[in-house]
CSV table of C-alpha atoms and ligand atoms in Angstrom, one decimal:
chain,number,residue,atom,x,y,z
A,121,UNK,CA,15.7,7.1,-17.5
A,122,UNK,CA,12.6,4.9,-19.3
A,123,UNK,CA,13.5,2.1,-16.4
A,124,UNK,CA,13.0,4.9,-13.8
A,125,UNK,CA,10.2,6.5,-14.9
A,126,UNK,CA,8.6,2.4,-15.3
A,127,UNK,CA,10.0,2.2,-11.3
A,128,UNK,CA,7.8,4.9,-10.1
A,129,UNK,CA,4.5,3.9,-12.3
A,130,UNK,CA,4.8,0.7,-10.5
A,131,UNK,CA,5.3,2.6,-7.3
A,132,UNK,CA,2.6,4.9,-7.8
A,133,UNK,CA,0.2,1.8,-9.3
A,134,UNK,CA,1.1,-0.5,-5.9
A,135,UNK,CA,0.4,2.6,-3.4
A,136,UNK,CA,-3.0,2.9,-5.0
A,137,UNK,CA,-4.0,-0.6,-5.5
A,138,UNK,CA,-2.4,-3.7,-3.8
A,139,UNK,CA,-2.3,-4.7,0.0
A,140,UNK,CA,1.1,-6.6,0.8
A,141,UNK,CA,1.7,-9.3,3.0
A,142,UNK,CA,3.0,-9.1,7.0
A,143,UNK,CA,3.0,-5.2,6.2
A,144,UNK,CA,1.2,-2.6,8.1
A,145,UNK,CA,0.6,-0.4,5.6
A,146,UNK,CA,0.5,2.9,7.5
A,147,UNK,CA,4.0,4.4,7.7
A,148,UNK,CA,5.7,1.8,5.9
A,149,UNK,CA,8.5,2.5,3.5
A,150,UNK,CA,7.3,2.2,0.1
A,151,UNK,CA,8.0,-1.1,-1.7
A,152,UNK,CA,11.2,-1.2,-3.9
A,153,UNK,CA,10.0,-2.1,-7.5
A,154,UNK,CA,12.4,-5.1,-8.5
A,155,UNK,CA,12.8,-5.0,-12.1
A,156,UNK,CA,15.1,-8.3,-12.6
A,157,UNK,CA,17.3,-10.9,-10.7
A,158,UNK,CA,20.1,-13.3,-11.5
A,159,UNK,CA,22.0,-15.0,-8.8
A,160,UNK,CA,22.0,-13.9,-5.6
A,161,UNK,CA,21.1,-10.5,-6.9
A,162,UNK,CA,17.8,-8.0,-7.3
A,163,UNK,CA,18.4,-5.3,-9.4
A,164,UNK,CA,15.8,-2.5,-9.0
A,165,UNK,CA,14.8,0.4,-10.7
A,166,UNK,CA,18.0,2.3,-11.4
A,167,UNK,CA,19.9,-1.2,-12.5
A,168,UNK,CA,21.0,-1.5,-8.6
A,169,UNK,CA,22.2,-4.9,-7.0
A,170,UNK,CA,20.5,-5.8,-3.9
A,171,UNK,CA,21.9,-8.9,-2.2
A,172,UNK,CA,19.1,-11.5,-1.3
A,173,UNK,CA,20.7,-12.6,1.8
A,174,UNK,CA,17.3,-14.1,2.9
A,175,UNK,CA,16.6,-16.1,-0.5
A,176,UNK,CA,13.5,-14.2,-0.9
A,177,UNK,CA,11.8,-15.3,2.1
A,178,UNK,CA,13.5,-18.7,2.0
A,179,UNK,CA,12.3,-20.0,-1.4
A,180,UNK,CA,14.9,-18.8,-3.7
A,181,UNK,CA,16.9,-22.3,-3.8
A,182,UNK,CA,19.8,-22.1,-6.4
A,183,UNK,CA,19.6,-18.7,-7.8
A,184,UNK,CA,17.2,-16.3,-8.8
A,185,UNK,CA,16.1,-16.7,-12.2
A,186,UNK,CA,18.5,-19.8,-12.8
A,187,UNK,CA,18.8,-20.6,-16.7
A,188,UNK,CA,18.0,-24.5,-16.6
A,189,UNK,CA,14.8,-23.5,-14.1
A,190,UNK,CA,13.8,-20.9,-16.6
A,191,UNK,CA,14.1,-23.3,-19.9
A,192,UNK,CA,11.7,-26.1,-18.1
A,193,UNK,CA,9.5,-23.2,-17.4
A,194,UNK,CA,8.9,-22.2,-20.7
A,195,UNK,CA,9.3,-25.4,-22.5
A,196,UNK,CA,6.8,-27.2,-20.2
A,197,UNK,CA,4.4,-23.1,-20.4
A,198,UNK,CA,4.4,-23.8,-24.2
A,199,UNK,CA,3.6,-27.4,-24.3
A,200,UNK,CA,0.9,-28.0,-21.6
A,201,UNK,CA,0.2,-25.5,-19.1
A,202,UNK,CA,-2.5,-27.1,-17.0
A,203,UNK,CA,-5.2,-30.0,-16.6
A,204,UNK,CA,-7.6,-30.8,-14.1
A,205,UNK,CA,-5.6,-33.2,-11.7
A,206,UNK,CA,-8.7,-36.0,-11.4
A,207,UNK,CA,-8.9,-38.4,-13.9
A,208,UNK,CA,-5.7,-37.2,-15.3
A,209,UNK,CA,-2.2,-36.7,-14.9
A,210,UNK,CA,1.1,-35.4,-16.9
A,211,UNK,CA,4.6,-36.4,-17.2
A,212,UNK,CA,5.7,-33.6,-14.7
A,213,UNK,CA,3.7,-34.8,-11.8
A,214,UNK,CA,3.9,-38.5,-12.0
A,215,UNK,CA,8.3,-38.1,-13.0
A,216,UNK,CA,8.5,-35.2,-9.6
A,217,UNK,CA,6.5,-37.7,-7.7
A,218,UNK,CA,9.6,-40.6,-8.3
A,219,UNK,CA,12.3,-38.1,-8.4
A,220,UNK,CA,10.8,-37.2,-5.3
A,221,UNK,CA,10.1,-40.8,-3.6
A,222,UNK,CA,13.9,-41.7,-5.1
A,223,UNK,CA,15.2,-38.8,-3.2
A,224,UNK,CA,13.3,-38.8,0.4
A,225,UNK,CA,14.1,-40.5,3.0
A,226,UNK,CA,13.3,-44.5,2.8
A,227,UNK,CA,9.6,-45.6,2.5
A,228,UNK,CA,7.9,-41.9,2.1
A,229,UNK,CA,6.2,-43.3,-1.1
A,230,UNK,CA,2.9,-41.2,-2.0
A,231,UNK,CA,3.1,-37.7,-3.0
A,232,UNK,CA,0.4,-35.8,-2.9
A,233,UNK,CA,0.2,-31.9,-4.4
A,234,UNK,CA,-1.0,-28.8,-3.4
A,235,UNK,CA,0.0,-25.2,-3.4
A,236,UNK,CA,2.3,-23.9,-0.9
A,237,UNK,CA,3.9,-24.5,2.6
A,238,UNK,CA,0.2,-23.8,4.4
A,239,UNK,CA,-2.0,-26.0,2.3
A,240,UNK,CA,0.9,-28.9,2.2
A,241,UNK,CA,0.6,-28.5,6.2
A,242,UNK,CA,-3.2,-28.4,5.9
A,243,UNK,CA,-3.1,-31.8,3.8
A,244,UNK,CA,-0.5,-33.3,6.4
A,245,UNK,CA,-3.5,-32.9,9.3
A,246,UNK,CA,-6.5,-33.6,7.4
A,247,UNK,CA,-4.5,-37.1,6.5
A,248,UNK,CA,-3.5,-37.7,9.8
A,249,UNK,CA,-6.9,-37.2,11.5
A,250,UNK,CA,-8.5,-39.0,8.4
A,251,UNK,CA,-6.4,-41.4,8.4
A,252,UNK,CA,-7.1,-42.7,12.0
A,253,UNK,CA,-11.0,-42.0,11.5
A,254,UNK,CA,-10.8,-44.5,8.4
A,255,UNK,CA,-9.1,-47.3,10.5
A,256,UNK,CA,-12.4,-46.9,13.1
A,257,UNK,CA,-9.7,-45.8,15.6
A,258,UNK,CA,-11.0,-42.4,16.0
A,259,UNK,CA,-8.0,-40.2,16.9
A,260,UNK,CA,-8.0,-36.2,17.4
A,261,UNK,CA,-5.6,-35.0,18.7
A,262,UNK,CA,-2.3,-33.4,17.5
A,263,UNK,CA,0.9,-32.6,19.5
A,264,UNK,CA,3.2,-29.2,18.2
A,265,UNK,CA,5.8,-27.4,20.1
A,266,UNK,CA,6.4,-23.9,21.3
A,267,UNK,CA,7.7,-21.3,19.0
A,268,UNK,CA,6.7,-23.6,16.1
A,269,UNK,CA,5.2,-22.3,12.8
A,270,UNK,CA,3.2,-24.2,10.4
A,271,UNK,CA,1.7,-21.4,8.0
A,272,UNK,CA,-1.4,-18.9,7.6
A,273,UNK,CA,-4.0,-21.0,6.7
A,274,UNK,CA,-6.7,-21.7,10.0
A,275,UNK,CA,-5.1,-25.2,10.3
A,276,UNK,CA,-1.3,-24.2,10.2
A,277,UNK,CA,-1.9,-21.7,12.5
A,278,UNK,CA,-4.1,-23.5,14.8
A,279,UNK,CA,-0.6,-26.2,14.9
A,280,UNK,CA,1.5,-23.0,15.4
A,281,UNK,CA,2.8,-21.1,18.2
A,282,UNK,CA,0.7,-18.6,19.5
A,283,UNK,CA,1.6,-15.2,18.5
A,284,UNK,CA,1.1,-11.5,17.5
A,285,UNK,CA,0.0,-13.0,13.8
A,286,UNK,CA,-2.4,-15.4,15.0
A,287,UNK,CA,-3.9,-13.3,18.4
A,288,UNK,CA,-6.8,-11.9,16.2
A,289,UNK,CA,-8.1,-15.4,15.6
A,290,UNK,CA,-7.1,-17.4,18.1
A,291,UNK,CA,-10.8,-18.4,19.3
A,292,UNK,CA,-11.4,-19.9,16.5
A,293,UNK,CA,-8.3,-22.3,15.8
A,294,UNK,CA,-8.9,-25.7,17.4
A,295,UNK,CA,-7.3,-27.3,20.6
A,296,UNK,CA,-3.7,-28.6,20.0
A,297,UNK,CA,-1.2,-30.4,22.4
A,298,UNK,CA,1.6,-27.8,22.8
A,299,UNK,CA,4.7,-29.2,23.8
A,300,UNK,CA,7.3,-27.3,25.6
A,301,UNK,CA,10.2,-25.7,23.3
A,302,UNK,CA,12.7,-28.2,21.4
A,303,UNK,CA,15.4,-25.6,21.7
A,304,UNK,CA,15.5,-25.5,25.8
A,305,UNK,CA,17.5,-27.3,27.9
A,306,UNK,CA,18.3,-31.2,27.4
A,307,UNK,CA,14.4,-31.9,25.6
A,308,UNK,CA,14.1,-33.8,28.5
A,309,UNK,CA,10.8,-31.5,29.6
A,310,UNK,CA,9.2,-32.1,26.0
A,311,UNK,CA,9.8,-35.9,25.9
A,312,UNK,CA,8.0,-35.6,29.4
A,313,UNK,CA,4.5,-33.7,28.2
A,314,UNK,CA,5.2,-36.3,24.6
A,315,UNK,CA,4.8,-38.7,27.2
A,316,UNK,CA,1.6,-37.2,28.9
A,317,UNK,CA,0.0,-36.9,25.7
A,318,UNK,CA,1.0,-40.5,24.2
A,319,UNK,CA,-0.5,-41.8,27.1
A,320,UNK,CA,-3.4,-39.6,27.6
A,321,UNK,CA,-6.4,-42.5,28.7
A,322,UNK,CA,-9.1,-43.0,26.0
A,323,UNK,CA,-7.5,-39.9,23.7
A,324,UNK,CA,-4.4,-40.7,22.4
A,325,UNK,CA,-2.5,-38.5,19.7
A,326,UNK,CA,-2.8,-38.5,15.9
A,327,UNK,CA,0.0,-37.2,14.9
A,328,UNK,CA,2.8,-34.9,16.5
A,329,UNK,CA,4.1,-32.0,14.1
A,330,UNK,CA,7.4,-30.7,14.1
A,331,UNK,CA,9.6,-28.8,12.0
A,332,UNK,CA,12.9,-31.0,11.9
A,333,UNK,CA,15.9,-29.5,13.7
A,334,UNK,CA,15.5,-25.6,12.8
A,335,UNK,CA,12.3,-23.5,13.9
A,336,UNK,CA,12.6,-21.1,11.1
A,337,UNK,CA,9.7,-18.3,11.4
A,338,UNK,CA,9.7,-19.2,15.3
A,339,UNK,CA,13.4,-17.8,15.8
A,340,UNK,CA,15.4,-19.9,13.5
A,341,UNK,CA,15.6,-22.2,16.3
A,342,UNK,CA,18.4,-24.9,16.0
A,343,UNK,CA,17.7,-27.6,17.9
A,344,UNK,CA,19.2,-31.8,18.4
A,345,UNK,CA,19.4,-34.5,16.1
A,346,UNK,CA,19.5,-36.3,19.0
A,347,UNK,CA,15.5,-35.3,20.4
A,348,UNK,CA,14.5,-35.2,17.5
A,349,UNK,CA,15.2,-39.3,17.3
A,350,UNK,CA,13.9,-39.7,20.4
A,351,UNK,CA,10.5,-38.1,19.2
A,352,UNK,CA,10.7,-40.6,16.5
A,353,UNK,CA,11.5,-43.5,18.8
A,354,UNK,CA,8.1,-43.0,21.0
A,355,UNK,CA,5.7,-41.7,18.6
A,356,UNK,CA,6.6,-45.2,16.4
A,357,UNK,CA,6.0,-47.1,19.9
A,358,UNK,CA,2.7,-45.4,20.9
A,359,UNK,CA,1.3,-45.7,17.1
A,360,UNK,CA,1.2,-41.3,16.7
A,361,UNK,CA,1.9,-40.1,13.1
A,362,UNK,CA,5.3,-38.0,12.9
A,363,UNK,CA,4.4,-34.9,10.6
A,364,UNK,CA,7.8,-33.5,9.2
A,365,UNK,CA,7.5,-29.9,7.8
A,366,UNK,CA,10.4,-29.5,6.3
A,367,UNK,CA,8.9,-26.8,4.1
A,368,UNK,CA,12.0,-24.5,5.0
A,369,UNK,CA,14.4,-26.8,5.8
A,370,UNK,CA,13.9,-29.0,2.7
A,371,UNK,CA,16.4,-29.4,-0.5
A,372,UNK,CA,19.5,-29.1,1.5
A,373,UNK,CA,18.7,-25.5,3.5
A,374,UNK,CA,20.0,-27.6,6.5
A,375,UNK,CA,23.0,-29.1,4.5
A,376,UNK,CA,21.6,-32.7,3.7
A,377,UNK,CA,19.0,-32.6,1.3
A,378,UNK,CA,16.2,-33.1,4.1
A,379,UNK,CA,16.9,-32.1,7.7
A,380,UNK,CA,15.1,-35.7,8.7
A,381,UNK,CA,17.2,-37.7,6.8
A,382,UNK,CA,20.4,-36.0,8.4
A,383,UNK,CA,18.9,-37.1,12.0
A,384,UNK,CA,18.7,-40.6,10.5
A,385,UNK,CA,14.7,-40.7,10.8
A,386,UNK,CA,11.5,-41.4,8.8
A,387,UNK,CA,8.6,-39.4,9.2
A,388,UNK,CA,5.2,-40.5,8.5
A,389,UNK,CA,4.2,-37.7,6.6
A,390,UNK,CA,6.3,-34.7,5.3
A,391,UNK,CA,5.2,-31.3,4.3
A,392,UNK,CA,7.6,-30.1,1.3
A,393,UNK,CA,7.3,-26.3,-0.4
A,394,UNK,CA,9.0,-22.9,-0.7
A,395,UNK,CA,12.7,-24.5,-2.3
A,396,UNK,CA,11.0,-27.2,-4.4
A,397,UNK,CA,10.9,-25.4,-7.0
A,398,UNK,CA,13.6,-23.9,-6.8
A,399,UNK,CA,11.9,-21.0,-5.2
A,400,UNK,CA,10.1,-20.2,-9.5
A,401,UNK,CA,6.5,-21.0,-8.7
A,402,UNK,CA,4.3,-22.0,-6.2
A,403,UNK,CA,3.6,-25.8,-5.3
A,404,UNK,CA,2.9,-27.8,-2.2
A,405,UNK,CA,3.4,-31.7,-1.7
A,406,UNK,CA,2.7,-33.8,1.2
A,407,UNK,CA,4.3,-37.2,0.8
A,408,UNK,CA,3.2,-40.1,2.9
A,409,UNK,CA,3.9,-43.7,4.2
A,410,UNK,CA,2.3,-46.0,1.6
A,411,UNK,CA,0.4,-47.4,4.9
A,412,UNK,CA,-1.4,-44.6,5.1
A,413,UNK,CA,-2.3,-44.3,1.4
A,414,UNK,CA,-3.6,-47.8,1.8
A,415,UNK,CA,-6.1,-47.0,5.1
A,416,UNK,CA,-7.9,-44.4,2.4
A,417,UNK,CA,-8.4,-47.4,-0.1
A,418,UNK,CA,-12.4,-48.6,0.1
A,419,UNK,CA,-15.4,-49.7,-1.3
A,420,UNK,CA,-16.8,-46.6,1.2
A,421,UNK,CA,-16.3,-43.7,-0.8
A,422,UNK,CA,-16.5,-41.7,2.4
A,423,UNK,CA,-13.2,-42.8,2.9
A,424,UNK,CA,-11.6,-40.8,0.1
A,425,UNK,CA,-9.4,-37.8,0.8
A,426,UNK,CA,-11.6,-34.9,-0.1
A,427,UNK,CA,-9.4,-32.0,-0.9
A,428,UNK,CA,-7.7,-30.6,-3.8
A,429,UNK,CA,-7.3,-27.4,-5.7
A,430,UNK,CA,-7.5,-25.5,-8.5
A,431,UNK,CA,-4.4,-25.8,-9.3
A,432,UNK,CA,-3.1,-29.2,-7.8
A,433,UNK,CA,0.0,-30.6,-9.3
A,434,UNK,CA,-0.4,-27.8,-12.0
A,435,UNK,CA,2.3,-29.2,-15.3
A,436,UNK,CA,4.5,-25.8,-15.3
A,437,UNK,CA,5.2,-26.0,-11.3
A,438,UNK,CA,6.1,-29.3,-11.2
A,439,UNK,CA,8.7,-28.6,-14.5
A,440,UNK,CA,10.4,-26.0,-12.4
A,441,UNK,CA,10.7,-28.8,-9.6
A,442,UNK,CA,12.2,-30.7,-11.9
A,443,UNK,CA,14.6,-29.2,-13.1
A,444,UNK,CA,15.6,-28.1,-9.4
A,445,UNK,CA,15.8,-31.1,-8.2
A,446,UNK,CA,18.3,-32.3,-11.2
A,447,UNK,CA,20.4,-29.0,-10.0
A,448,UNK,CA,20.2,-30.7,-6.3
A,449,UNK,CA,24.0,-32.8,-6.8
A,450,UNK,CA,27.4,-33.1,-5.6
A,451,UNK,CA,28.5,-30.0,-6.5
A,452,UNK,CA,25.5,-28.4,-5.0
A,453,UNK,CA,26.1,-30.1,-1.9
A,454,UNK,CA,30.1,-29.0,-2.0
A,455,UNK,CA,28.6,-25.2,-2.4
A,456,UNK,CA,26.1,-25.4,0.8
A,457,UNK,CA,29.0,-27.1,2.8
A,458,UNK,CA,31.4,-24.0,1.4
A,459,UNK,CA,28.4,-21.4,2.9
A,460,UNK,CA,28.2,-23.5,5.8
A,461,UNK,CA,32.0,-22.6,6.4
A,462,UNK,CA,31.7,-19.1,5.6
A,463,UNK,CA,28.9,-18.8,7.9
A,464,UNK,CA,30.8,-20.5,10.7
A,465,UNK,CA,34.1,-18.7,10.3
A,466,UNK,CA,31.8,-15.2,10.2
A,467,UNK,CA,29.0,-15.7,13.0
A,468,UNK,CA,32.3,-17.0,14.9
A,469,UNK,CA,33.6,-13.6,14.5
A,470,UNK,CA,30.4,-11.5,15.7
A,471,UNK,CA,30.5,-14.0,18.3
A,472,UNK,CA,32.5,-11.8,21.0
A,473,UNK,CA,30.3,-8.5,20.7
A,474,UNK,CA,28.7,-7.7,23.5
A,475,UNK,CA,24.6,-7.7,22.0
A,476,UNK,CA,25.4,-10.8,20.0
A,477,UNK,CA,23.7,-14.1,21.7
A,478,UNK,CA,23.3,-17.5,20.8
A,479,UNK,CA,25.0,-17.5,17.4
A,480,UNK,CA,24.2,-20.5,15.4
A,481,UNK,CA,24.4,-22.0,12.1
A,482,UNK,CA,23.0,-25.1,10.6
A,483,UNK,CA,23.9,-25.5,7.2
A,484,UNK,CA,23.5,-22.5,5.0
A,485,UNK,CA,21.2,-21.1,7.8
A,486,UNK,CA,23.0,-18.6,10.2
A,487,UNK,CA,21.3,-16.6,13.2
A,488,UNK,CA,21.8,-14.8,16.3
A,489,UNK,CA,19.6,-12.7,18.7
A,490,UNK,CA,20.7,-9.0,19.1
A,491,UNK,CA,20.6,-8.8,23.0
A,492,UNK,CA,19.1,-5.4,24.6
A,493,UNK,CA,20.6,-2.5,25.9
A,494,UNK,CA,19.8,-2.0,29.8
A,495,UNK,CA,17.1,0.1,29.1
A,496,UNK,CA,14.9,-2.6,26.9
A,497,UNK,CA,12.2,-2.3,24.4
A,498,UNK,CA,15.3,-0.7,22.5
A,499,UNK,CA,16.1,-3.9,21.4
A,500,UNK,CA,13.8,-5.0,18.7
A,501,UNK,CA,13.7,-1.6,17.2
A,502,UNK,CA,17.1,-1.6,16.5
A,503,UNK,CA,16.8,-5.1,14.9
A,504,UNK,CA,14.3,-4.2,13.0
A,505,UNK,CA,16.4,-1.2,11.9
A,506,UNK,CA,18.9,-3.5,10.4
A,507,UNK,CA,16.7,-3.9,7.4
A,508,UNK,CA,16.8,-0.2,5.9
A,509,UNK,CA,20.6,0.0,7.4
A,510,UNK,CA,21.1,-3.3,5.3
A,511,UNK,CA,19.1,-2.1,2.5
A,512,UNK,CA,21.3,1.6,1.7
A,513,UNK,CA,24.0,-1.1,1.4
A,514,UNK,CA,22.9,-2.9,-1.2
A,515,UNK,CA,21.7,-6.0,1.2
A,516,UNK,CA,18.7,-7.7,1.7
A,517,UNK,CA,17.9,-8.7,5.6
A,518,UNK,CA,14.9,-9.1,7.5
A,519,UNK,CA,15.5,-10.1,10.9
A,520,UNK,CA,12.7,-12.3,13.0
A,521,UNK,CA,12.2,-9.3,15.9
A,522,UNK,CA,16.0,-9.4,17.4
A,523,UNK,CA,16.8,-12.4,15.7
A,524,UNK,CA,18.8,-11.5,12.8
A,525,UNK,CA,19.7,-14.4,10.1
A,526,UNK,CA,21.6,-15.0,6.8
A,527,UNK,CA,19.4,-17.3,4.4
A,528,UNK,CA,21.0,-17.2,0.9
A,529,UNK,CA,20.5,-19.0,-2.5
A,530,UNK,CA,23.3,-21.3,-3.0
A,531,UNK,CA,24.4,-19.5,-6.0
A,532,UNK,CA,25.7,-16.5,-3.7
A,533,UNK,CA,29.8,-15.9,-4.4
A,534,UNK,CA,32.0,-16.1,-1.3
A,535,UNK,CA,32.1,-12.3,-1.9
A,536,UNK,CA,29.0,-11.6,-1.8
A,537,UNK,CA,28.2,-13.3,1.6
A,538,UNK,CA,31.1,-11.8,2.9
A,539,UNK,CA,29.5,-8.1,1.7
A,540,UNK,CA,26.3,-9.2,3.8
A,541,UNK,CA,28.3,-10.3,6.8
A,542,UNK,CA,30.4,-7.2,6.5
A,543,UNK,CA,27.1,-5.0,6.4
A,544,UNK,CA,25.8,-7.1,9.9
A,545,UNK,CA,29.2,-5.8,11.4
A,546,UNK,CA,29.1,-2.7,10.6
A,547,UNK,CA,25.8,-2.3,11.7
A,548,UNK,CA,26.9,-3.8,14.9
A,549,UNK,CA,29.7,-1.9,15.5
A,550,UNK,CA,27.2,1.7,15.4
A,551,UNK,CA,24.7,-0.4,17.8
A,552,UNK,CA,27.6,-1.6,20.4
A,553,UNK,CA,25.5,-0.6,23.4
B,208,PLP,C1,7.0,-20.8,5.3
B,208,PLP,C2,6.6,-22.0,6.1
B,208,PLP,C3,5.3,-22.5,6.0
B,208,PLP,C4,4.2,-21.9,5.2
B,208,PLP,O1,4.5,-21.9,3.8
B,208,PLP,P1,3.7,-20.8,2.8
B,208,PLP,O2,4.2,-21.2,1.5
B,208,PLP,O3,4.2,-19.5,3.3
B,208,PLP,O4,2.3,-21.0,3.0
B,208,PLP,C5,5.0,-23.7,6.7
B,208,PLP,N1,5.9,-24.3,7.4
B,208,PLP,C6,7.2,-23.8,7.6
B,208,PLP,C7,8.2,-24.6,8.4
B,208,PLP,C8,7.5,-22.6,6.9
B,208,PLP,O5,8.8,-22.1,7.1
């Protein structure tokens, strides 16, 4: 009755007082207080399990509120908390920084730290435009494809797709190269306009940006291994920087423990976030060829990397990373391979209906689009109705418009993810036309 009674203060505390993200406040449901989590599992108010099928908008990495996470929190809280990051550093940051290096594909060597997805993206281009301005070879242009997404912040968004979330700005984000959709056809029409733009007379690129083998906010998009060597392959020729954001698809989302290193490619940069630390706290890092390090290295202080923040490499952050990263082996690896099977055998299954399109899976990632009835515009809505169909049954889903997608911490049972995918087909079965 007390935990109730707490449920409904916070209820009643949050409809006065706080403005959440992505949510249009008029006429939305009201926010479901979460009280604890362990596992795959929310518990809210009442002591009810919700299933986090979506790891908590795809940061929840192992489990929610893992033990060994929690005890490097609180050690690491109780013996330093934070120091400015200039002119000093801490065992936590400089340890992450080789676990890191150790861990990333061969020759990313320089780590530097920031706060989330957006500002790791944000570093990425103001190092790749930097970077080419300190070598007196002026470059400023950056190449990103179609349906990509980068982040919030003006730069990130300026890099990603066009779309409703960024139409209320979009004459003030700068000019970038778009390149046509990884995802369609052969890639032969995006190596084409990557061609175009390496070549460009008198302006060549930067830096292209991609996000390595699954577009996550842009559709969870799978797309080939195979392009996305063949990016690699010309952007090393023509001299452009290769930015990696593998913010979602980092620490093994995609199956190996970065979805660049299971193509068999180095980036020149790579944006890291959301699972590093272990989806606890919030930390950014952008980690770099040592080449590039080296072209910020002068007697002309103007060419120093201006930017940090407040909080950059802050001690308790990079604990939890830690201690996530050490949680990151064999038997982790066994576990994702085991969702990967699940998710197979079960989007397999959903495969025949008639509104299911395009199912895929890429590790623990599953998706599919939810086709429309003849009469359209139906389509999305009922989507978008999965999430309080899912929710009544104890599940948490959030499809992407009509693309609907399973995302869950490692630490979900077999059972569980077969209670999620169980939910998806009932929900189909009520929605067959
Ligand atoms: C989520 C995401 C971002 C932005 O990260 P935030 O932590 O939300 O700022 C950037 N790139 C990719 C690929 C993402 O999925």
């Amino acid at each position: 009755m007390a935990a109730l009674r707490a449920g409904a203060r916070v209820a009643a505390l949050d409809a006065a007082h706080v403005w959440h993200p992505y949510t249009q406040h008029l006429g939305a449901a009201p926010p479901v207080p979460i009280v604890r989590a362990e596992g795959a599992l929310l518990f809210d108010a009442a002591g009810r399990p919700i299933i986090d099928a979506i790891s908590s908008w795809w940061v929840t990495l192992h489990g929610h509120a893992h033990p060994a996470i929690a005890r490097a929190v609180a050690e690491q809280a109780a013996r330093l908390d934070q120091v400015i990051f200039t002119a000093f550093t801490h065992e936590p940051a400089a340890a992450l920084a080789a676990e890191l290096v150790a861990r990333l594909p061969e020759g990313l060597t320089r780590v530097f730290y920031s706060d989330d997805g957006s500002t790791a993206v944000e570093v990425a281009l103001k190092i790749a435009l930097q970077y080419w301005a300190n070598r007196g070879e002026p470059r400023r242009r950056i190449a990103a494809l179609t349906h990509a997404y980068h982040g919030d912040t003006f730069g990130a968004m300026s890099a990603s797709a066009p779309s409703t979330f960024t139409a209320p700005f979009a004459d003030q984000l700068f000019d970038i190269v778009r390149l046509p959709a990884p995802d369609d056809g052969d890639g032969v029409a995006l190596l084409r306009a990557l061609d175009v733009a390496l070549d460009a007379p008198g302006d060549p690129l930067a830096a292209v940006i991609v996000e390595p083998r699954l577009q996550g906010a842009g559709g969870m998009r799978v797309w080939s291994a195979g392009l996305l060597r063949d990016i690699r392959a010309r952007t090393l020729e023509r001299g452009a920087l290769l930015i990696a954001d593998e913010v979602l698809t980092g620490f093994g989302r995609t199956g190996p423990l970065f979805a660049s290193e299971g193509a068999g490619i180095v980036p020149d940069i790579i944006c890291l976030s959301k699972g590093l630390t272990g989806g606890f706290l919030p930390l950014g890092a952008t980690v770099v060829r040592e080449p590039i390090f080296d072209a910020f290295l002068s007697e002309d202080r103007r060419r120093t990397l201006f930017h940090g923040h407040s909080y950059t490499a802050n001690p308790i952050a990079c604990a939890a990373a830690r201690a996530s990263l050490a949680l990151l082996d064999a038997a982790c690896a066994a576990r994702r391979d085991a969702i990967a099977a699940i998710h197979e055998r079960r989007i397999g299954a959903l495969a025949s209906h008639p509104r299911v399109r395009r199912p895929r899976v890429l590790g623990t990632v599953a998706a599919f689009d939810l086709a429309g009835s003849d009469a359209g515009g139906y389509l999305s809505d009922s989507a978008a109705g999965l999430t309080a169909f899912a929710l009544e049954r104890g599940v948490l889903l959030r499809p992407l418009g009509d693309v609907i997608y399973v995302l869950p911490p490692y630490a979900i049972t077999d059972a569980e993810l077969g209670q999620v995918y169980d939910v998806i087909q009932t929900f189909l079965a009520a929605h067959a036309q």
